[in-house]
XYZ file of C-alpha atoms in Angstrom:
324
model
C 27.709 74.837 108.486
C 30.166 74.633 105.735
C 30.280 71.820 103.256
C 33.763 69.811 102.700
C 34.704 71.399 99.734
C 34.536 74.843 101.265
C 36.302 73.773 104.530
C 39.053 72.051 102.189
C 39.724 75.210 99.983
C 39.818 77.156 103.438
C 42.527 75.007 104.713
C 44.410 75.807 101.939
C 43.818 72.568 99.814
C 43.752 72.762 96.019
C 40.566 73.169 94.636
C 39.780 70.716 92.025
C 40.364 71.535 88.498
C 37.032 72.397 86.634
C 36.273 69.572 84.034
C 37.585 70.718 80.336
C 34.931 70.816 77.739
C 35.098 68.625 74.906
C 33.574 67.564 72.157
C 30.910 69.450 69.745
C 30.416 72.522 72.604
C 34.497 72.996 73.128
C 34.861 73.202 68.921
C 32.183 75.720 68.921
C 33.888 77.767 71.299
C 37.184 77.834 69.705
C 36.012 80.239 66.984
C 34.931 83.007 69.321
C 37.925 82.792 71.445
C 40.268 83.083 68.322
C 37.919 86.047 67.330
C 38.572 87.709 70.680
C 42.020 87.171 70.174
C 42.310 88.956 66.774
C 40.381 91.770 68.166
C 43.046 92.237 70.825
C 45.788 92.268 68.191
C 43.841 95.260 66.551
C 44.055 97.608 69.638
C 47.718 96.764 70.140
C 48.464 97.596 66.220
C 48.431 101.460 66.469
C 50.945 101.374 69.083
C 53.063 98.969 67.852
C 53.134 100.662 64.320
C 54.168 103.656 66.277
C 56.979 102.118 68.298
C 58.209 100.411 65.044
C 58.312 103.670 62.881
C 59.394 106.122 65.816
C 61.677 103.923 67.823
C 62.818 100.946 66.106
C 63.503 101.772 62.747
C 65.232 104.814 63.721
C 67.627 102.741 66.151
C 68.392 100.599 63.172
C 68.848 103.052 60.655
C 71.340 104.984 63.116
C 73.098 101.806 63.763
C 73.515 101.103 59.929
C 74.399 104.783 59.295
C 77.320 104.460 61.696
C 78.709 102.074 59.304
C 78.502 104.215 56.279
C 80.123 107.847 55.355
C 76.835 109.327 55.323
C 77.106 113.262 55.154
C 74.630 116.037 55.217
C 76.782 117.349 52.465
C 76.371 114.683 49.931
C 73.153 112.851 49.014
C 74.571 109.267 48.997
C 76.399 107.021 51.445
C 78.919 104.226 51.217
C 79.506 101.114 53.309
C 83.088 101.768 55.577
C 82.906 98.978 57.727
C 84.130 99.652 60.959
C 86.211 102.816 60.315
C 83.882 105.372 62.067
C 84.393 103.142 65.276
C 88.190 102.871 64.781
C 88.201 106.703 64.323
C 86.112 107.162 67.502
C 88.037 104.863 69.690
C 91.313 106.987 68.638
C 89.523 110.437 68.718
C 90.559 112.103 72.393
C 87.534 114.789 71.973
C 85.267 111.683 72.328
C 86.659 110.846 75.765
C 87.173 114.045 76.959
C 83.374 115.031 76.270
C 82.250 111.500 77.810
C 84.472 112.292 80.804
C 82.751 115.700 81.209
C 79.214 113.690 80.929
C 80.221 111.454 83.583
C 81.742 113.880 85.966
C 78.477 115.918 85.492
C 76.070 113.083 86.397
C 78.620 112.382 89.870
C 78.292 115.882 90.866
C 74.482 116.602 90.164
C 73.050 113.471 90.939
C 73.456 113.409 94.878
C 72.376 116.809 95.580
C 69.601 116.031 93.317
C 68.480 113.242 95.122
C 69.307 114.459 98.811
C 67.667 118.055 98.495
C 64.616 116.523 97.025
C 64.274 114.129 100.001
C 64.985 117.255 102.366
C 62.530 119.490 100.621
C 59.809 116.512 100.581
C 60.152 115.969 104.186
C 59.808 119.768 105.167
C 56.480 120.142 103.023
C 55.182 116.854 104.774
C 55.336 118.292 107.740
C 54.513 121.676 107.339
C 51.311 123.273 108.596
C 48.264 122.714 106.020
C 48.332 126.500 105.292
C 51.939 126.392 104.080
C 52.034 122.976 102.479
C 50.554 124.655 98.912
C 53.173 127.338 98.925
C 55.960 125.134 99.577
C 54.853 122.824 96.486
C 54.470 125.555 94.297
C 57.658 126.969 94.931
C 59.783 123.652 95.068
C 58.088 122.576 91.442
C 57.666 126.136 89.776
C 61.447 125.979 88.158
C 61.129 122.650 86.904
C 58.119 124.219 84.404
C 60.290 126.859 82.810
C 62.094 126.286 79.366
C 65.561 125.636 79.601
C 66.488 128.932 77.586
C 64.904 130.972 80.874
C 66.765 128.914 82.893
C 69.958 129.312 81.219
C 69.279 133.091 80.976
C 68.606 133.663 84.596
C 71.751 131.756 85.931
C 73.958 133.436 83.192
C 72.819 136.821 84.613
C 73.289 135.377 88.268
C 76.693 134.369 87.519
C 78.140 137.600 85.624
C 80.816 139.315 87.102
C 80.309 143.034 88.177
C 76.530 142.773 88.708
C 75.247 139.083 88.939
C 73.920 138.088 92.214
C 76.237 135.247 92.990
C 79.455 137.534 92.776
C 77.696 139.959 94.716
C 76.951 137.736 97.573
C 80.849 136.956 97.495
C 81.892 140.295 97.580
C 79.386 141.069 100.146
C 81.433 138.307 102.395
C 84.568 139.647 101.836
C 85.710 137.179 98.832
C 86.513 137.630 95.586
C 84.615 137.498 92.298
C 84.783 134.268 90.258
C 84.399 134.061 86.496
C 81.789 131.232 86.793
C 81.095 130.322 83.134
C 84.533 131.570 81.778
C 87.028 129.297 83.899
C 87.207 125.725 83.239
C 87.545 125.079 86.788
C 84.092 126.233 87.380
C 82.012 126.138 84.174
C 80.903 122.606 84.796
C 79.973 123.014 88.438
C 77.949 126.278 87.585
C 75.964 124.185 85.183
C 75.448 121.520 87.659
C 74.040 124.054 90.162
C 71.771 125.500 87.469
C 70.481 121.836 86.959
C 69.940 121.068 90.347
C 67.862 124.344 90.693
C 66.118 123.669 87.625
C 64.931 119.594 87.981
C 64.991 119.098 91.650
C 61.022 120.004 91.746
C 60.322 116.658 89.885
C 62.264 114.395 92.262
C 60.696 116.429 95.092
C 57.383 115.427 93.916
C 58.116 111.566 93.954
C 59.231 111.573 97.263
C 56.490 113.591 98.405
C 54.126 111.173 97.172
C 55.983 108.478 98.378
C 55.961 110.098 101.811
C 52.171 110.632 102.112
C 51.861 106.863 101.325
C 53.351 105.970 104.409
C 50.923 105.245 107.301
C 50.792 107.698 110.306
C 50.156 104.584 112.639
C 53.311 103.159 111.886
C 55.152 106.210 113.430
C 52.743 106.247 115.955
C 53.687 103.037 117.252
C 57.287 103.573 116.801
C 57.021 106.641 118.987
C 54.953 104.549 121.608
C 57.924 102.313 121.861
C 60.275 105.130 122.454
C 61.837 105.879 119.028
C 62.984 109.538 118.625
C 62.641 111.533 115.316
C 66.029 110.705 113.953
C 65.421 106.893 114.929
C 62.160 107.325 113.100
C 63.456 108.620 110.139
C 66.514 106.022 109.823
C 64.619 103.016 110.638
C 61.027 103.742 109.040
C 61.317 106.614 106.578
C 64.653 105.608 105.008
C 63.771 101.820 104.132
C 60.293 102.712 102.928
C 61.445 104.871 100.752
C 64.316 102.813 99.324
C 62.182 101.944 96.062
C 61.328 105.502 95.179
C 64.913 106.585 95.822
C 65.941 103.449 93.392
C 63.991 104.817 90.838
C 64.913 108.512 91.382
C 68.548 107.599 91.123
C 67.938 105.537 88.414
C 66.132 108.285 86.277
C 68.104 111.113 87.567
C 71.458 109.457 85.823
C 69.848 108.573 82.994
C 68.740 112.587 82.492
C 72.285 113.644 83.712
C 73.916 111.499 80.922
C 71.729 113.265 78.326
C 73.468 116.559 79.566
C 73.341 118.882 76.480
C 70.766 121.747 76.248
C 71.799 123.900 79.274
C 75.253 123.473 78.539
C 75.139 124.192 75.206
C 72.884 127.407 75.757
C 75.224 128.656 78.944
C 78.597 128.253 77.010
C 77.081 130.015 73.644
C 77.796 126.743 71.974
C 81.391 126.729 72.493
C 81.561 123.890 75.213
C 83.324 126.310 77.568
C 87.029 127.043 78.097
C 89.209 124.307 77.118
C 86.141 122.373 76.193
C 85.186 122.060 79.924
C 81.258 121.902 79.502
C 81.258 119.818 76.337
C 79.186 116.838 77.079
C 78.786 113.630 74.887
C 75.761 114.751 73.132
C 77.289 118.150 72.443
C 80.208 116.685 70.606
C 77.969 114.284 68.784
C 75.916 117.464 67.660
C 79.192 119.028 66.449
C 80.418 115.754 64.568
C 76.874 115.492 62.947
C 75.795 119.054 62.451
C 78.816 121.324 62.137
C 81.032 118.835 60.869
C 78.118 117.286 58.448
C 79.516 113.691 59.266
C 76.454 111.761 60.191
C 77.985 108.419 60.102
C 80.804 109.296 62.616
C 77.854 111.211 64.806
C 76.190 107.781 64.719
C 78.689 105.890 65.903
C 79.444 108.346 68.942
C 75.655 108.086 69.739
C 76.159 104.215 70.067
C 78.832 104.539 72.319
C 76.973 106.797 74.494
C 73.794 104.473 74.390
C 76.269 101.498 75.833
C 77.474 103.730 78.559
C 73.654 104.641 79.511
C 72.598 101.230 79.322
C 75.361 99.695 81.235
C 75.225 102.201 83.991
C 71.600 101.600 84.231
C 71.708 97.839 84.513
C 74.398 98.225 87.138
C 72.547 100.744 89.176
C 69.102 98.621 88.896
C 71.234 95.349 90.030
C 72.242 97.246 93.033
C 69.114 98.301 94.178
C 67.631 95.133 93.512
C 69.919 92.900 95.412
C 69.239 95.778 98.296
C 65.587 94.944 98.206
C 66.025 91.307 98.378
C 68.085 91.809 101.402
C 65.937 94.074 103.043
Protein backbone atom coordinates (compact mmCIF):
# COMPACT_ATOMS: atom_id res chain seq x y z
CA UNK A 1 0.00 0.00 0.00
CA UNK A 2 1.49 3.31 -1.05
CA UNK A 3 1.92 6.23 1.32
CA UNK A 4 0.03 9.54 0.78
CA UNK A 5 3.30 11.24 -0.22
CA UNK A 6 4.01 8.67 -2.87
CA UNK A 7 0.42 8.87 -4.13
CA UNK A 8 0.66 12.65 -4.41
CA UNK A 9 3.90 12.41 -6.35
CA UNK A 10 2.37 9.83 -8.65
CA UNK A 11 -0.57 12.16 -9.27
CA UNK A 12 1.78 14.91 -10.41
CA UNK A 13 1.60 17.03 -7.25
CA UNK A 14 4.81 18.99 -6.65
CA UNK A 15 6.97 17.36 -4.07
CA UNK A 16 7.76 19.29 -0.95
CA UNK A 17 11.06 21.14 -1.22
CA UNK A 18 13.75 19.75 1.05
CA UNK A 19 14.37 21.82 4.10
CA UNK A 20 17.23 24.27 3.55
CA UNK A 21 20.07 23.71 5.87
CA UNK A 22 21.09 26.65 7.92
CA UNK A 23 23.32 27.40 10.75
CA UNK A 24 26.82 26.10 11.40
CA UNK A 25 26.43 22.94 9.25
CA UNK A 26 25.52 25.00 6.12
CA UNK A 27 28.42 27.40 6.65
CA UNK A 28 30.73 24.42 7.00
CA UNK A 29 29.54 23.00 3.64
CA UNK A 30 30.15 26.23 1.65
CA UNK A 31 33.99 26.03 1.51
CA UNK A 32 33.78 22.49 0.09
CA UNK A 33 31.31 23.63 -2.59
CA UNK A 34 33.58 26.58 -3.48
CA UNK A 35 36.59 24.25 -3.78
CA UNK A 36 34.55 22.01 -6.13
CA UNK A 37 33.69 25.01 -8.33
CA UNK A 38 37.32 26.09 -8.49
CA UNK A 39 38.32 22.57 -9.49
CA UNK A 40 35.85 22.75 -12.41
CA UNK A 41 37.43 26.00 -13.59
CA UNK A 42 40.85 24.32 -13.72
CA UNK A 43 39.38 21.63 -16.00
CA UNK A 44 37.93 24.28 -18.35
CA UNK A 45 41.00 26.54 -18.34
CA UNK A 46 43.12 24.62 -20.95
CA UNK A 47 40.31 24.71 -23.54
CA UNK A 48 39.52 28.34 -22.75
CA UNK A 49 43.19 29.27 -23.21
CA UNK A 50 43.40 27.47 -26.57
CA UNK A 51 40.09 29.02 -27.66
CA UNK A 52 41.37 32.50 -26.81
CA UNK A 53 44.78 32.04 -28.43
CA UNK A 54 43.73 30.30 -31.65
CA UNK A 55 40.26 31.82 -32.28
CA UNK A 56 39.44 34.95 -30.29
CA UNK A 57 42.84 36.60 -30.69
CA UNK A 58 43.15 35.93 -34.48
CA UNK A 59 39.60 37.23 -35.02
CA UNK A 60 40.33 40.46 -33.15
CA UNK A 61 43.75 40.83 -34.78
CA UNK A 62 42.23 40.36 -38.25
CA UNK A 63 39.55 42.94 -37.53
CA UNK A 64 42.18 45.43 -36.38
CA UNK A 65 44.31 44.69 -39.48
CA UNK A 66 41.35 45.61 -41.72
CA UNK A 67 41.66 49.18 -40.39
CA UNK A 68 45.39 49.42 -41.14
CA UNK A 69 47.65 49.38 -44.20
CA UNK A 70 49.50 46.29 -42.98
CA UNK A 71 51.59 44.75 -45.76
CA UNK A 72 53.88 41.76 -46.12
CA UNK A 73 56.41 44.07 -47.76
CA UNK A 74 56.89 46.37 -44.75
CA UNK A 75 57.20 45.65 -41.03
CA UNK A 76 55.01 48.45 -39.68
CA UNK A 77 51.36 49.36 -40.15
CA UNK A 78 49.44 52.61 -39.86
CA UNK A 79 45.81 53.12 -38.96
CA UNK A 80 43.83 54.08 -42.11
CA UNK A 81 40.30 53.99 -40.71
CA UNK A 82 37.67 52.80 -43.19
CA UNK A 83 39.88 53.24 -46.27
CA UNK A 84 40.13 49.48 -46.92
CA UNK A 85 36.38 49.05 -46.49
CA UNK A 86 35.57 51.93 -48.88
CA UNK A 87 37.97 50.51 -51.48
CA UNK A 88 36.41 47.07 -51.06
CA UNK A 89 32.89 48.36 -51.71
CA UNK A 90 34.05 49.93 -54.99
CA UNK A 91 36.16 46.95 -56.12
CA UNK A 92 34.31 45.05 -58.87
CA UNK A 93 36.60 42.03 -58.43
CA UNK A 94 35.30 41.60 -54.87
CA UNK A 95 31.70 41.40 -56.01
CA UNK A 96 32.54 39.15 -58.96
CA UNK A 97 34.34 36.67 -56.72
CA UNK A 98 31.55 36.83 -54.17
CA UNK A 99 28.96 36.20 -56.89
CA UNK A 100 31.01 33.24 -58.16
CA UNK A 101 31.02 31.81 -54.63
CA UNK A 102 27.24 32.18 -54.28
CA UNK A 103 26.61 30.60 -57.71
CA UNK A 104 28.87 27.67 -56.81
CA UNK A 105 26.96 27.23 -53.54
CA UNK A 106 23.62 27.30 -55.36
CA UNK A 107 24.58 24.70 -57.97
CA UNK A 108 26.52 22.33 -55.68
CA UNK A 109 24.38 22.17 -52.52
CA UNK A 110 21.15 20.62 -53.97
CA UNK A 111 22.91 17.64 -55.64
CA UNK A 112 25.09 17.12 -52.57
CA UNK A 113 21.93 16.69 -50.48
CA UNK A 114 19.75 14.79 -52.97
CA UNK A 115 22.45 12.36 -54.16
CA UNK A 116 23.55 11.66 -50.57
CA UNK A 117 19.95 10.81 -49.61
CA UNK A 118 19.54 8.53 -52.64
CA UNK A 119 22.77 6.68 -51.86
CA UNK A 120 21.79 6.28 -48.19
CA UNK A 121 18.35 4.89 -49.12
CA UNK A 122 19.97 2.42 -51.53
CA UNK A 123 22.53 1.28 -48.96
CA UNK A 124 19.95 1.01 -46.19
CA UNK A 125 17.84 -1.35 -48.30
CA UNK A 126 20.75 -3.29 -49.82
CA UNK A 127 21.40 -6.92 -48.96
CA UNK A 128 23.71 -7.56 -46.02
CA UNK A 129 26.54 -8.78 -48.25
CA UNK A 130 26.37 -5.68 -50.45
CA UNK A 131 26.00 -2.99 -47.78
CA UNK A 132 29.68 -2.81 -46.77
CA UNK A 133 30.73 -2.53 -50.44
CA UNK A 134 28.34 0.38 -51.06
CA UNK A 135 29.44 2.18 -47.87
CA UNK A 136 33.10 1.82 -48.86
CA UNK A 137 32.49 2.89 -52.47
CA UNK A 138 30.45 5.95 -51.57
CA UNK A 139 32.70 7.19 -48.77
CA UNK A 140 36.13 6.41 -50.31
CA UNK A 141 36.41 9.61 -52.45
CA UNK A 142 35.95 11.74 -49.31
CA UNK A 143 39.21 10.30 -47.95
CA UNK A 144 41.28 11.51 -50.92
CA UNK A 145 43.41 14.68 -50.64
CA UNK A 146 42.21 17.63 -52.67
CA UNK A 147 45.31 17.56 -54.91
CA UNK A 148 44.61 13.96 -55.91
CA UNK A 149 40.94 14.72 -56.61
CA UNK A 150 41.82 17.75 -58.73
CA UNK A 151 44.40 15.76 -60.71
CA UNK A 152 41.95 12.92 -61.40
CA UNK A 153 39.25 15.24 -62.71
CA UNK A 154 41.64 17.41 -64.70
CA UNK A 155 42.59 14.29 -66.66
CA UNK A 156 38.96 13.25 -67.02
CA UNK A 157 38.05 16.70 -68.41
CA UNK A 158 40.94 16.84 -70.89
CA UNK A 159 39.93 17.23 -74.56
CA UNK A 160 41.17 14.45 -76.82
CA UNK A 161 41.74 11.66 -74.30
CA UNK A 162 39.67 12.53 -71.20
CA UNK A 163 36.91 10.14 -70.18
CA UNK A 164 34.18 12.80 -70.05
CA UNK A 165 34.85 14.03 -73.57
CA UNK A 166 35.28 10.42 -74.70
CA UNK A 167 31.73 9.69 -73.57
CA UNK A 168 30.48 12.79 -75.39
CA UNK A 169 32.15 11.85 -78.66
CA UNK A 170 30.90 8.26 -78.33
CA UNK A 171 27.38 9.69 -78.10
CA UNK A 172 27.95 11.77 -81.23
CA UNK A 173 28.41 15.09 -79.38
CA UNK A 174 31.21 17.62 -79.68
CA UNK A 175 33.97 17.85 -77.10
CA UNK A 176 33.80 20.55 -74.42
CA UNK A 177 36.74 22.51 -73.05
CA UNK A 178 35.49 22.11 -69.51
CA UNK A 179 38.25 23.95 -67.64
CA UNK A 180 39.14 26.58 -70.26
CA UNK A 181 35.65 27.82 -71.12
CA UNK A 182 34.24 30.45 -68.78
CA UNK A 183 30.73 29.02 -69.25
CA UNK A 184 31.63 25.52 -68.04
CA UNK A 185 34.59 25.84 -65.67
CA UNK A 186 32.55 26.52 -62.51
CA UNK A 187 30.09 23.70 -63.29
CA UNK A 188 33.03 21.35 -63.86
CA UNK A 189 34.46 22.24 -60.45
CA UNK A 190 31.02 21.76 -58.87
CA UNK A 191 30.74 18.24 -60.34
CA UNK A 192 34.19 17.44 -58.97
CA UNK A 193 33.19 18.73 -55.54
CA UNK A 194 30.00 16.67 -55.51
CA UNK A 195 31.91 13.47 -56.35
CA UNK A 196 34.54 14.26 -53.72
CA UNK A 197 32.43 15.30 -50.70
CA UNK A 198 29.04 13.63 -51.08
CA UNK A 199 30.25 10.66 -49.01
CA UNK A 200 30.19 12.68 -45.78
CA UNK A 201 26.53 13.65 -46.24
CA UNK A 202 25.80 10.03 -47.19
CA UNK A 203 27.09 8.82 -43.82
CA UNK A 204 24.94 11.32 -41.91
CA UNK A 205 21.82 10.26 -43.81
CA UNK A 206 22.62 6.54 -43.41
CA UNK A 207 23.01 6.90 -39.64
CA UNK A 208 19.68 8.75 -39.43
CA UNK A 209 17.90 6.14 -41.56
CA UNK A 210 19.17 3.30 -39.40
CA UNK A 211 17.73 5.10 -36.35
CA UNK A 212 14.15 4.95 -37.67
CA UNK A 213 12.34 1.99 -36.02
CA UNK A 214 11.25 -0.75 -38.42
CA UNK A 215 7.85 -1.07 -36.73
CA UNK A 216 6.90 2.40 -38.01
CA UNK A 217 7.17 1.17 -41.59
CA UNK A 218 5.45 -2.13 -40.70
CA UNK A 219 2.49 -0.28 -39.17
CA UNK A 220 2.22 1.97 -42.23
CA UNK A 221 2.35 -1.05 -44.55
CA UNK A 222 -0.45 -2.73 -42.57
CA UNK A 223 -2.50 0.45 -43.06
CA UNK A 224 -2.04 0.10 -46.82
CA UNK A 225 0.67 2.73 -47.40
CA UNK A 226 2.80 2.05 -50.46
CA UNK A 227 6.56 2.47 -50.74
CA UNK A 228 6.29 6.02 -52.14
CA UNK A 229 3.80 7.05 -49.43
CA UNK A 230 6.05 5.64 -46.69
CA UNK A 231 8.96 7.63 -48.12
CA UNK A 232 6.97 10.87 -48.25
CA UNK A 233 5.02 10.48 -44.98
CA UNK A 234 7.59 8.73 -42.75
CA UNK A 235 11.14 8.87 -44.07
CA UNK A 236 11.35 12.49 -45.15
CA UNK A 237 9.65 13.96 -42.02
CA UNK A 238 11.82 11.89 -39.69
CA UNK A 239 14.94 13.03 -41.58
CA UNK A 240 14.03 16.73 -41.34
CA UNK A 241 16.56 17.56 -38.62
CA UNK A 242 19.32 15.62 -40.39
CA UNK A 243 18.50 17.39 -43.65
CA UNK A 244 18.67 20.76 -41.89
CA UNK A 245 22.07 19.91 -40.45
CA UNK A 246 23.42 18.68 -43.80
CA UNK A 247 22.14 21.74 -45.69
CA UNK A 248 23.69 24.08 -43.11
CA UNK A 249 27.06 22.30 -43.15
CA UNK A 250 27.04 22.10 -46.94
CA UNK A 251 26.25 25.78 -47.47
CA UNK A 252 29.04 26.82 -45.14
CA UNK A 253 31.48 24.42 -46.83
CA UNK A 254 30.53 25.61 -50.33
CA UNK A 255 30.89 29.27 -49.36
CA UNK A 256 34.48 28.45 -48.35
CA UNK A 257 35.39 27.16 -51.82
CA UNK A 258 39.10 27.53 -52.62
CA UNK A 259 41.37 24.47 -52.87
CA UNK A 260 39.90 22.57 -55.81
CA UNK A 261 39.14 25.76 -57.76
CA UNK A 262 42.69 27.06 -57.26
CA UNK A 263 44.34 23.78 -58.32
CA UNK A 264 42.06 23.01 -61.29
CA UNK A 265 42.58 26.51 -62.76
CA UNK A 266 46.31 26.58 -61.97
CA UNK A 267 45.75 29.53 -59.65
CA UNK A 268 44.47 31.77 -62.45
CA UNK A 269 40.81 31.80 -61.44
CA UNK A 270 39.81 30.35 -64.80
CA UNK A 271 39.01 32.22 -68.03
CA UNK A 272 37.67 35.67 -67.20
CA UNK A 273 38.04 34.82 -63.48
CA UNK A 274 34.88 32.74 -63.86
CA UNK A 275 36.05 30.29 -61.18
CA UNK A 276 37.77 32.65 -58.76
CA UNK A 277 35.91 32.41 -55.43
CA UNK A 278 35.95 35.02 -52.67
CA UNK A 279 38.68 33.21 -50.74
CA UNK A 280 40.73 33.06 -53.95
CA UNK A 281 40.58 36.84 -54.26
CA UNK A 282 41.41 37.23 -50.57
CA UNK A 283 44.46 35.02 -51.14
CA UNK A 284 45.54 37.12 -54.13
CA UNK A 285 45.08 40.41 -52.27
CA UNK A 286 46.96 39.20 -49.20
CA UNK A 287 49.75 36.97 -50.52
CA UNK A 288 50.20 38.14 -54.13
CA UNK A 289 49.38 41.81 -53.68
CA UNK A 290 50.95 41.68 -50.18
CA UNK A 291 48.07 43.83 -48.77
CA UNK A 292 47.12 42.08 -45.54
CA UNK A 293 44.94 44.97 -44.34
CA UNK A 294 42.82 45.00 -47.52
CA UNK A 295 42.57 41.18 -47.55
CA UNK A 296 41.37 41.29 -43.93
CA UNK A 297 38.54 43.66 -44.87
CA UNK A 298 37.36 41.31 -47.65
CA UNK A 299 37.59 38.38 -45.23
CA UNK A 300 35.17 40.06 -42.86
CA UNK A 301 32.75 40.72 -45.72
CA UNK A 302 32.77 37.00 -46.55
CA UNK A 303 32.39 36.18 -42.86
CA UNK A 304 29.30 38.42 -42.69
CA UNK A 305 27.79 36.69 -45.75
CA UNK A 306 28.36 33.23 -44.25
CA UNK A 307 26.87 34.31 -40.92
CA UNK A 308 23.75 35.83 -42.53
CA UNK A 309 23.14 32.84 -44.83
CA UNK A 310 23.61 30.39 -41.94
CA UNK A 311 21.23 32.32 -39.65
CA UNK A 312 18.55 32.54 -42.35
CA UNK A 313 18.84 28.85 -43.16
CA UNK A 314 18.83 27.88 -39.48
CA UNK A 315 15.77 30.07 -38.88
CA UNK A 316 13.88 28.52 -41.80
CA UNK A 317 14.46 24.96 -40.61
CA UNK A 318 13.60 25.94 -37.02
CA UNK A 319 10.21 27.26 -38.15
CA UNK A 320 9.54 24.07 -40.13
CA UNK A 321 10.37 22.04 -37.03
CA UNK A 322 7.98 24.12 -34.90
CA UNK A 323 5.11 23.78 -37.35
CA UNK A 324 5.66 20.04 -37.92
